Short mmCIF file of C-alpha atoms and ligand atoms in Angstrom, two decimals:
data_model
loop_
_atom_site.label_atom_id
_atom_site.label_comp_id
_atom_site.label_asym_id
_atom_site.label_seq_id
_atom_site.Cartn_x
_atom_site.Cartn_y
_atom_site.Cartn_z
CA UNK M 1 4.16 -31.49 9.60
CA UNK M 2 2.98 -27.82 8.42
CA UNK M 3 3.73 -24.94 11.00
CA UNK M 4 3.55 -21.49 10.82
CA UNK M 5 6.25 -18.96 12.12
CA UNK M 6 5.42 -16.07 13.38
CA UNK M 7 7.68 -12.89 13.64
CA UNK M 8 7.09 -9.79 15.80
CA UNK M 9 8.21 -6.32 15.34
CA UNK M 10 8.92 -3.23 17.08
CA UNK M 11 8.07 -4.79 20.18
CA UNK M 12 11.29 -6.76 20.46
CA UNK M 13 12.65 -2.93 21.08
CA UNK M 14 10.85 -2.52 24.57
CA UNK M 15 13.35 -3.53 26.97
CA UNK M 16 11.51 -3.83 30.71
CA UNK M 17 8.18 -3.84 28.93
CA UNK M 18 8.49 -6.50 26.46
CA UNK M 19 6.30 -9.29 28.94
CA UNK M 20 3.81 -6.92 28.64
CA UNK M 21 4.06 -6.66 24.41
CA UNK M 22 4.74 -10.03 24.18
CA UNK M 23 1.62 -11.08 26.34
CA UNK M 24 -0.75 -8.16 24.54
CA UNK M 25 0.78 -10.07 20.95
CA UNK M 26 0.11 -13.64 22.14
CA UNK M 27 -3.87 -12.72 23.38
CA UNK M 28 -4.55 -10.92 20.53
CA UNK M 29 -3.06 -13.64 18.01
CA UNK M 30 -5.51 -16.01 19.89
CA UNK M 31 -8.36 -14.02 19.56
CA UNK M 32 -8.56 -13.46 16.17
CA UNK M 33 -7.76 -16.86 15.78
CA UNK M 34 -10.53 -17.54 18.30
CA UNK M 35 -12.70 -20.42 15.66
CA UNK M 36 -9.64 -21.98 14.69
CA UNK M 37 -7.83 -25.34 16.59
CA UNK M 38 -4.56 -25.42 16.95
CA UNK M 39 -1.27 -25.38 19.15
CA UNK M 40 0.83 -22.03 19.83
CA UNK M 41 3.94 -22.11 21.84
CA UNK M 42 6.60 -19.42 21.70
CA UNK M 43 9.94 -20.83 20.34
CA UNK M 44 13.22 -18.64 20.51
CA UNK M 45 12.08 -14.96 20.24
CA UNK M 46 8.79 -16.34 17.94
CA UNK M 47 5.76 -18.54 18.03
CA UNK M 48 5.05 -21.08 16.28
CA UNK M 49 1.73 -22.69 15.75
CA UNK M 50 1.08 -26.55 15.01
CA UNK M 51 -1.55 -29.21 14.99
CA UNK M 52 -4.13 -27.26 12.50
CA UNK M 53 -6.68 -28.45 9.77
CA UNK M 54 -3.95 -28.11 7.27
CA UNK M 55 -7.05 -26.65 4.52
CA UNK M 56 -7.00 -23.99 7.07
CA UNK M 57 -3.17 -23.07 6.46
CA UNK M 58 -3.81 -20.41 4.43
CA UNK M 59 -6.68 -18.49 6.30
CA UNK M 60 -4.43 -19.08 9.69
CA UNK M 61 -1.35 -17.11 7.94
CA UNK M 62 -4.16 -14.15 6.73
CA UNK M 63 -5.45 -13.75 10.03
CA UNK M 64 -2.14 -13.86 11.64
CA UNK M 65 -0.80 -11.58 9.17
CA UNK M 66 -3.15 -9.01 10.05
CA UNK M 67 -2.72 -8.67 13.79
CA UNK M 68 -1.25 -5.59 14.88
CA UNK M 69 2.62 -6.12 16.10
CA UNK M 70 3.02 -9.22 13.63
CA UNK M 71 6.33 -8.31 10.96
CA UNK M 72 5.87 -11.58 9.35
CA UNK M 73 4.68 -15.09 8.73
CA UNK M 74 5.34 -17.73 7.31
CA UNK M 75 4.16 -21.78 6.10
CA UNK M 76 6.68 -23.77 7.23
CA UNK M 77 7.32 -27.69 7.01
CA UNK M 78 8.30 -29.35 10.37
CA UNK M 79 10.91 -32.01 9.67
CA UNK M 80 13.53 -33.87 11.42
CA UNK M 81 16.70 -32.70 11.86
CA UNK M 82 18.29 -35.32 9.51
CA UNK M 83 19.29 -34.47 5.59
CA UNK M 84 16.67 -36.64 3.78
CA UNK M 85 14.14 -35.07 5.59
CA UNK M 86 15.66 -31.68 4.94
CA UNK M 87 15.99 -32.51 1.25
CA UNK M 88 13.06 -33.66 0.71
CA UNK M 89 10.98 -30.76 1.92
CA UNK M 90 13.48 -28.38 0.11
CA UNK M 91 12.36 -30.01 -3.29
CA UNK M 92 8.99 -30.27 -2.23
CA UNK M 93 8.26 -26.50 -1.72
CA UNK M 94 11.34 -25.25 -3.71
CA UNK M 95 10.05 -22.66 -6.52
CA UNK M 96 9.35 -23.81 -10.09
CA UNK M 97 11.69 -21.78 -11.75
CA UNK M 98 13.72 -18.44 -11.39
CA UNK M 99 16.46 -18.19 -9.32
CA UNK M 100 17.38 -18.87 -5.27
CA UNK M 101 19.46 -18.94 -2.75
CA UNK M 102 19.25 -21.50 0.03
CA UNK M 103 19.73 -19.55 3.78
CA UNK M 104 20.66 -21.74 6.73
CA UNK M 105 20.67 -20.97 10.10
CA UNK M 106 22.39 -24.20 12.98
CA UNK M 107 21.25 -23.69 16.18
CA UNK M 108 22.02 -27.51 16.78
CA UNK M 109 26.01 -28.20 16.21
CA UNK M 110 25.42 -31.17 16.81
CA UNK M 111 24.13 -31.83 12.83
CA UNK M 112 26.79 -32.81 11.04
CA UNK M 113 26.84 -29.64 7.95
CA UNK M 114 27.63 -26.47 8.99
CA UNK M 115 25.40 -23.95 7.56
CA UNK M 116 27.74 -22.94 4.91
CA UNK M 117 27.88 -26.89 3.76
CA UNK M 118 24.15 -27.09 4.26
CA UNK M 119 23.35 -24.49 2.31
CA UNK M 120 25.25 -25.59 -0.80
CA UNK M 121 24.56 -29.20 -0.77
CA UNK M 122 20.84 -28.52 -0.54
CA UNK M 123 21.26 -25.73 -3.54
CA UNK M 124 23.13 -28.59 -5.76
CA UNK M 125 20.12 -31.03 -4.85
CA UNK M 126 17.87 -28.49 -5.87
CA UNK M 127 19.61 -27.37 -8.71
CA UNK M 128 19.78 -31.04 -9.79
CA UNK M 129 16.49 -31.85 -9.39
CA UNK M 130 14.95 -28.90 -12.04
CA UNK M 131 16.96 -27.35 -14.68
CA UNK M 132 14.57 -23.88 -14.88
CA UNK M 133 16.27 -23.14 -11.34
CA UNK M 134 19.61 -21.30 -10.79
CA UNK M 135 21.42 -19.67 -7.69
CA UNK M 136 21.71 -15.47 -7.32
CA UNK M 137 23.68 -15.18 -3.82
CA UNK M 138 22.97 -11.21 -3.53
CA UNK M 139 19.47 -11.07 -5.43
CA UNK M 140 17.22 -13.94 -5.40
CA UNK M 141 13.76 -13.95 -6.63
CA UNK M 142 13.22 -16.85 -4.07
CA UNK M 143 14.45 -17.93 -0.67
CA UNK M 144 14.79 -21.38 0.61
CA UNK M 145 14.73 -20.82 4.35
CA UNK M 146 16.69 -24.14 6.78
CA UNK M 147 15.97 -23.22 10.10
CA UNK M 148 18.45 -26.68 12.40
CA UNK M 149 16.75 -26.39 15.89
CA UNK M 150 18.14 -27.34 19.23
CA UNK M 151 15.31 -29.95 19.74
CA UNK M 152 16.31 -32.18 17.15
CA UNK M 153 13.69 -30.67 14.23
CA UNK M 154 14.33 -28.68 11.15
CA UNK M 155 11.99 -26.10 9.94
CA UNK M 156 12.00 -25.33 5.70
CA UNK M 157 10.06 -22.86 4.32
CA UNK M 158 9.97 -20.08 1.49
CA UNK M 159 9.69 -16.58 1.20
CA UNK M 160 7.93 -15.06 4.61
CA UNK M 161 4.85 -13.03 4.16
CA UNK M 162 4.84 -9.53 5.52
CA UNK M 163 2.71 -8.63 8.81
CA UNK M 164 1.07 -5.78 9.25
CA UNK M 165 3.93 -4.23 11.89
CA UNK M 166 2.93 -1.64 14.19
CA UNK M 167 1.98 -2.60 18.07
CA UNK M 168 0.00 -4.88 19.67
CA UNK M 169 -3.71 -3.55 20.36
CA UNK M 170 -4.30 -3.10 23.93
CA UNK M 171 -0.44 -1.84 24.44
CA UNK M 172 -1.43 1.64 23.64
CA UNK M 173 -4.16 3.11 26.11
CA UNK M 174 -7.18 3.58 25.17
CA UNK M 175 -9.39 6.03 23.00
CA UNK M 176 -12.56 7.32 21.57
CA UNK M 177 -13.22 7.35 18.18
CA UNK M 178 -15.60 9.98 16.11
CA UNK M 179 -17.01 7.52 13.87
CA UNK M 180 -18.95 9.12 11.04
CA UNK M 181 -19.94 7.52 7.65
CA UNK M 182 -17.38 8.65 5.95
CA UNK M 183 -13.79 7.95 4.57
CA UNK M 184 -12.06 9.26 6.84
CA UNK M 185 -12.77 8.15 10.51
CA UNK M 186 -12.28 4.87 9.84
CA UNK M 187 -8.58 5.65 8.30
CA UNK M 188 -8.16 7.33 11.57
CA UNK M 189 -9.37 4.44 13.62
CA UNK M 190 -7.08 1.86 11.77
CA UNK M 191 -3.87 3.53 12.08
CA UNK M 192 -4.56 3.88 15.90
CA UNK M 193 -5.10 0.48 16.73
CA UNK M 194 -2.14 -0.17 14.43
CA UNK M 195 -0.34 2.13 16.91
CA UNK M 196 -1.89 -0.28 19.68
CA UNK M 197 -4.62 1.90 21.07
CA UNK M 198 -7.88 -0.05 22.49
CA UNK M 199 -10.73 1.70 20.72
CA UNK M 200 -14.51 2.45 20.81
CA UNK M 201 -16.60 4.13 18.90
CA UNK M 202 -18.93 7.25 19.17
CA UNK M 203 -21.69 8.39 16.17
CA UNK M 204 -24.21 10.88 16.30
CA UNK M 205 -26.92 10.63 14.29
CA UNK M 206 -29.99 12.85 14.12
CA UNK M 207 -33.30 10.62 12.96
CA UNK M 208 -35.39 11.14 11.76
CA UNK M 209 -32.90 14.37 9.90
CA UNK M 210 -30.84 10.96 8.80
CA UNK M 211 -32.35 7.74 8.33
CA UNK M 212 -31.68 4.36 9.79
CA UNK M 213 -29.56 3.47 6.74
CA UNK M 214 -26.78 6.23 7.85
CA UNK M 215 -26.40 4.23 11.16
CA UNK M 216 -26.59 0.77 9.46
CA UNK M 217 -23.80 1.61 7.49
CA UNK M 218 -21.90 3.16 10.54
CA UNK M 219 -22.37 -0.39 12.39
CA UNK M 220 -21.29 -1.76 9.27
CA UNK M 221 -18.35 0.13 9.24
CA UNK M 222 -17.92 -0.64 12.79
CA UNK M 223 -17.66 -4.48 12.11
CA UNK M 224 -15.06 -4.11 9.56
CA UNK M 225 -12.71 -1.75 12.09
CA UNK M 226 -13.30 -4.95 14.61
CA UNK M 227 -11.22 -6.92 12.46
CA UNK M 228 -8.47 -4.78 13.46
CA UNK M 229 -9.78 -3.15 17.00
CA UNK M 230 -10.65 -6.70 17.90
CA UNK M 231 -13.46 -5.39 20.35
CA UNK M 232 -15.92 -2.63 19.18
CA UNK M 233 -18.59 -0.98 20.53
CA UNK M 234 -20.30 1.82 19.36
CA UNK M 235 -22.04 4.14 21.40
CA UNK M 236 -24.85 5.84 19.35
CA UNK M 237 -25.88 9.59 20.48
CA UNK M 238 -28.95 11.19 19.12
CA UNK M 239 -28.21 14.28 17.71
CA UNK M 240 -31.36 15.81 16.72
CA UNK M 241 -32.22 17.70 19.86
CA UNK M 242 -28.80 19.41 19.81
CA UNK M 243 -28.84 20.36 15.95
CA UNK M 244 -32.50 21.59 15.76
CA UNK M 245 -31.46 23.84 19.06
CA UNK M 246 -28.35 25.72 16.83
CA UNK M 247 -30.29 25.92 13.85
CA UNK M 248 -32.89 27.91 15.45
CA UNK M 249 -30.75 29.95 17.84
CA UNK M 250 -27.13 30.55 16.58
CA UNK M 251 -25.58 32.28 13.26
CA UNK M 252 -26.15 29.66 10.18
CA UNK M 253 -22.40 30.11 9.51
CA UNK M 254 -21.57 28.85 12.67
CA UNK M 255 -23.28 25.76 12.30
CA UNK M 256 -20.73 23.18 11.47
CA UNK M 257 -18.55 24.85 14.45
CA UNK M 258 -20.88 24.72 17.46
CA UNK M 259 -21.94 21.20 16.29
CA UNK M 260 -18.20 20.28 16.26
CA UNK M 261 -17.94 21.40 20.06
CA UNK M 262 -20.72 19.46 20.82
CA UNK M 263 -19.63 16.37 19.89
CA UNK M 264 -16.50 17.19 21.56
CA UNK M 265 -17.94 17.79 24.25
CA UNK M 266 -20.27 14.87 24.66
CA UNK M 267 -17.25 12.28 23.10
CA UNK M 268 -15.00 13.42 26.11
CA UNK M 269 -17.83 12.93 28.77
CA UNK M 270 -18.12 9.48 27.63
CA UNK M 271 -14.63 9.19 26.88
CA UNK M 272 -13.76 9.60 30.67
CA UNK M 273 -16.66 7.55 31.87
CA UNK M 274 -15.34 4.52 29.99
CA UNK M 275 -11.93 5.59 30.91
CA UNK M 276 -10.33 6.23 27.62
CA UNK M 277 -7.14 8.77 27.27
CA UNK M 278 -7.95 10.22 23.99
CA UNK M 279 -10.45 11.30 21.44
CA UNK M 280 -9.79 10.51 18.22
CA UNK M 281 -10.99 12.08 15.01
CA UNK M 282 -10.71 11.64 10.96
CA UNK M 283 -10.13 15.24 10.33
CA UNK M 284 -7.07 16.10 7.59
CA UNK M 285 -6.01 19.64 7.88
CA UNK M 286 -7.76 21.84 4.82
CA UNK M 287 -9.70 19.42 3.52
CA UNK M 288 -13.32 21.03 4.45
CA UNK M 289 -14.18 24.35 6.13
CA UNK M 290 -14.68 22.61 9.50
CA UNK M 291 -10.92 21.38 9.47
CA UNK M 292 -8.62 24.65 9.12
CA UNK M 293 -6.35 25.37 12.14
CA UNK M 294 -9.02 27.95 13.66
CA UNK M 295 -11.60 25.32 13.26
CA UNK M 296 -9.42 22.58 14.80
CA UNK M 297 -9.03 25.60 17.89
CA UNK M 298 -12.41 26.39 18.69
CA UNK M 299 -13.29 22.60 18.29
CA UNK M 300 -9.94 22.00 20.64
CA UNK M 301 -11.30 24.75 23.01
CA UNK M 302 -13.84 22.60 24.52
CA UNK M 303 -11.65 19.10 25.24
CA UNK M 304 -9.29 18.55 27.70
CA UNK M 305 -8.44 14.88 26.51
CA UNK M 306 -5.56 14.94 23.84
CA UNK M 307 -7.53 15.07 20.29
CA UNK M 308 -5.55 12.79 18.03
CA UNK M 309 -5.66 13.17 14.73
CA UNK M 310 -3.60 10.46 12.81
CA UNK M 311 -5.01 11.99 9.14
CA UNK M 312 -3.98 15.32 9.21
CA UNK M 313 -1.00 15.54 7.45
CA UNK M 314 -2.48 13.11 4.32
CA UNK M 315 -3.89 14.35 1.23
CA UNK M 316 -7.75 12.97 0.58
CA UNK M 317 -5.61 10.38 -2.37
CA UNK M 318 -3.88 8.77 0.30
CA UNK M 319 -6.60 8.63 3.20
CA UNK M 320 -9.19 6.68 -0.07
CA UNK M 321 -5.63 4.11 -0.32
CA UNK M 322 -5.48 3.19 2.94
CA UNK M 323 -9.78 3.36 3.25
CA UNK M 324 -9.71 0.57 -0.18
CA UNK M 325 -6.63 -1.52 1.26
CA UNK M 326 -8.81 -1.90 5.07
CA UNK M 327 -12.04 -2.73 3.46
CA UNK M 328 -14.06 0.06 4.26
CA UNK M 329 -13.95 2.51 0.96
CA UNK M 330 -16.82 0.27 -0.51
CA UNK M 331 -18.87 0.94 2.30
CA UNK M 332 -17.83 4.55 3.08
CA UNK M 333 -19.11 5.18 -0.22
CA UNK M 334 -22.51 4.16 0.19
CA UNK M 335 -24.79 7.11 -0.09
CA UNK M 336 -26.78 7.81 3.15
CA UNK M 337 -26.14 11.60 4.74
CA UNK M 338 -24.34 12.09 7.60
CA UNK M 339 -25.65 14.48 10.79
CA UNK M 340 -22.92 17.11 9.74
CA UNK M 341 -24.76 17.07 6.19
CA UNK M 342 -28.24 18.35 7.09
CA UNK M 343 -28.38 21.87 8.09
CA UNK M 344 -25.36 22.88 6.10
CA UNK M 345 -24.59 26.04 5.41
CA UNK M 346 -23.95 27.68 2.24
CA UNK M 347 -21.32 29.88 3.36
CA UNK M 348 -19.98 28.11 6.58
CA UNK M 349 -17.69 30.39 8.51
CA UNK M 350 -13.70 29.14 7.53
CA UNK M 351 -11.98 31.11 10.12
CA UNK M 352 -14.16 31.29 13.20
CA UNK M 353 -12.53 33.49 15.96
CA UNK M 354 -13.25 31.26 19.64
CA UNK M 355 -14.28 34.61 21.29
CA UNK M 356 -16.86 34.99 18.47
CA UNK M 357 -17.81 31.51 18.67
CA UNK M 358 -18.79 31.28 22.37
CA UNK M 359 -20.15 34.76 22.16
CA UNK M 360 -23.13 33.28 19.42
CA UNK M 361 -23.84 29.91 21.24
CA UNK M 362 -24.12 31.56 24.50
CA UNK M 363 -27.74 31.53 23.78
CA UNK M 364 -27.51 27.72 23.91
CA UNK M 365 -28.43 25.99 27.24
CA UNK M 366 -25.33 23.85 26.64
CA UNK M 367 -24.88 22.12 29.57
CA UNK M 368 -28.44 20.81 29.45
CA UNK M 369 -28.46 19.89 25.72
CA UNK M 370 -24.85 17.42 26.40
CA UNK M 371 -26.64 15.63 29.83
CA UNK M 372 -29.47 15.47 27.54
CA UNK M 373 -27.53 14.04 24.54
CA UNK M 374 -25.95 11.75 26.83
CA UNK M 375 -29.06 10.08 28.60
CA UNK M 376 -30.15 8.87 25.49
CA UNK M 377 -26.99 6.91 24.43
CA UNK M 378 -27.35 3.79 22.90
CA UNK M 379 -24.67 1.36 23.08
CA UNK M 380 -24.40 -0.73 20.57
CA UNK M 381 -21.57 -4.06 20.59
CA UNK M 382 -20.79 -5.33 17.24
P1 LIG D 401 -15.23 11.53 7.53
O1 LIG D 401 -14.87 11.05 6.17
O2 LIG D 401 -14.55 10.78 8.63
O3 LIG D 401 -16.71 11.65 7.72
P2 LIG D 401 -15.11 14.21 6.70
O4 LIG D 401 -14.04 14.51 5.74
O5 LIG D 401 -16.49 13.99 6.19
O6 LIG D 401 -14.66 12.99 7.60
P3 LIG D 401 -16.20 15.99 8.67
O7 LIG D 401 -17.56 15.62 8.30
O8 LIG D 401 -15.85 17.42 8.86
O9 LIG D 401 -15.09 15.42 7.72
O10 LIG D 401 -15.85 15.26 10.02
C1 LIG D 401 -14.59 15.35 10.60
C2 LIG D 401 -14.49 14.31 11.68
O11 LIG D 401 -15.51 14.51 12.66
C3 LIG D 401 -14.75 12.92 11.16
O12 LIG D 401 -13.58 12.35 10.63
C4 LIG D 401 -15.21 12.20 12.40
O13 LIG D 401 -14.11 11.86 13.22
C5 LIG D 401 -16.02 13.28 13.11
N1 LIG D 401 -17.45 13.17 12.74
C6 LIG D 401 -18.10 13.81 11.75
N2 LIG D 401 -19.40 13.45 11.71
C7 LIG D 401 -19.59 12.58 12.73
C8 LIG D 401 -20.70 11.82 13.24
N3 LIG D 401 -21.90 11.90 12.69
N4 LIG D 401 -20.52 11.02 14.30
C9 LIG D 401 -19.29 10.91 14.87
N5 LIG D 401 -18.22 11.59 14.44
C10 LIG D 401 -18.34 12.40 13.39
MG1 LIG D 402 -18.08 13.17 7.23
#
């Protein structure tokens, strides 16, 4: 019978709190799993699913693979503890050619080999069986795994396949994402959840400034980051009101940095109605006018809520990486403006000074414009 063993990471560190990781793991392993039929039980510090389509063996160990908190996976035959059996399997999934080692582990002393034995007797069988095989003890190209098991069953498999690591989403509070169009928030959003935050989104967009395609694509965007969020909603804010209202009453160079408050603003009013902890952003320090360290202040000034900011240390090369590896570089791409691309100014203002700043929107009726902003919110589950 085909299983599939599943290994968790870092959260076989958290002492008092590891019910709670381990629970967290389990739900979110089901849910993503959520079309599929099979069994899951947990099985000596693993789990261990059964009784699938076997055509569905692959997709299973994708999915799994992908779930925050998972270190690795792998297809496994189910036999019985009894050396046929063993043998048998070992030559049915044993690599073509190159070399191996065979790596046994007895829980069960009651089968007859010792590891040791095991593993050499089922090397010579394998080495017997197909001459383009041969044994490296200290660097094999391939493993052949003999798991004995106290129940009487033996479980053979291959090389494991590597899980995404990080924690289990749901484990690490909860936060708000900035979601624009671009590269970058969704980078940011991904290594959050692969930190184990619960996330949801926020976008402004300011139609009819930006058309209906620049919020398409954000939903878009939004359904990939699912695959790793598991839930996501997005909570849409028009934008319009509060853009038209700087462009006609504050400094063009301070554009992008009053807008920037804004949204910080508005994503930390929602943030604390739907109870998050934290607001999170794409921004990479340097990269654009809007993102030195006195723009990250004055945008700071306004939040109370931690800002995190998981990009800020990477260069633009290594945000598009992680962007093409998550799926959402093809999309990010797509060319529809984003709010903080109309109204730009040609020579936006790198180092604003906060005094300065709240000096030159003090002319805005600010509280009014954010209740406004956030009566029109439209909340969008993907
Ligand atoms: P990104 O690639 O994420 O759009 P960027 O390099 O274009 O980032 P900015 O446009 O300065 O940088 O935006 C910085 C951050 O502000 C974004 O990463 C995102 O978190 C947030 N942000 C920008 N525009 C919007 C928007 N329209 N709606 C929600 N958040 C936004
Ligand atoms: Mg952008």
């Amino acid at each position: 019978m085909k299983v599939i063993l599943i290994r968790y990471s870092e959260i076989h560190l958290k002492g008092n709190n590891r019910g709670f990781f381990e629970n967290a793991l389990i739900n979110n392993i089901r849910h993503s799993l959520a079309d599929k039929k099979y069994k899951l039980v947990k099985q000596s510090g693993r789990y261990v699913i059964s009784e699938f389509e076997e055509s569905e063996a692959d997709s299973i160990v994708e999915t799994v693979r992908n779930v925050f908190g998972v270190y690795s996976v792998s297809l496994a035959d189910e036999v019985k503890s009894d050396y046929e059996e063993i043998k048998k399997s070992a030559l049915a999934i044993a690599p073509e050619s190159g070399t191996f080692k065979v790596v046994c582990n007895r829980a069960d002393k009651r089968f007859p080999l010792n590891s040791m034995q095991l593993a050499s007797s089922i090397g010579g069988d394998l080495l017997e069986n197909n001459g383009k095989l041969s044994v490296d003890l200290h660097k094999p190209q391939h493993l052949v795994n003999i798991d004995v098991r106290e129940n009487g069953k033996t479980f053979v498999f291959t090389n494991s396949i590597k899980g995404v690591n990080g924690m289990p989403v749901g484990t690490g509070g909860k936060g708000v994402l900035l979601l624009s169009g671009g590269i970058d928030s969704p980078v940011a959003c991904y290594m959050m959840a692969k930190r184990g935050m619960s996330i949801r989104a926020i976008h402004f967009h300011s139609y009819p400034f930006t058309s209906l395609q620049a919020k398409e694509k954000v939903l878009t965007l939004a359904k990939i980051l699912k695959k790793y969020t598991l839930h996501m909603t997005v909570d849409v804010v028009s934008f319009t009101e509060i853009q038209t209202a700087i462009h006609e009453k504050c400094p063009e160079e301070f554009m992008i940095t009053i807008m920037r408050r804004f949204m910080m603003r508005i994503a930390e009013r929602l943030a604390k109605k739907y109870g998050c902890g934290a607001i999170i952003t794409g921004e990479s320090l340097g990269q654009v006018a809007s993102q030195t360290l006195e723009s990250i202040t004055s945008t700071n000034a306004v939040a109370t809520l931690p800002v995190l900011r998981p990009l800020i240390g990477f260069d633009k090369d290594e945000i598009i990486e992680i962007a093409k590896r998550i799926d959402t570089f093809e999309t990010s791409i797509l060319p529809y403006e984003d709010c903080c691309t109309i109204f730009l100014p040609k020579n936006p203002v790198t180092k604003p000074r906060l005094d300065v700043v709240k000096r030159v929107e003090s002319v805005l009726d600010i509280d009014a414009l954010v209740e406004q902003a956030l009566e029109n919110v439209e909340i969008i589950a993907v």
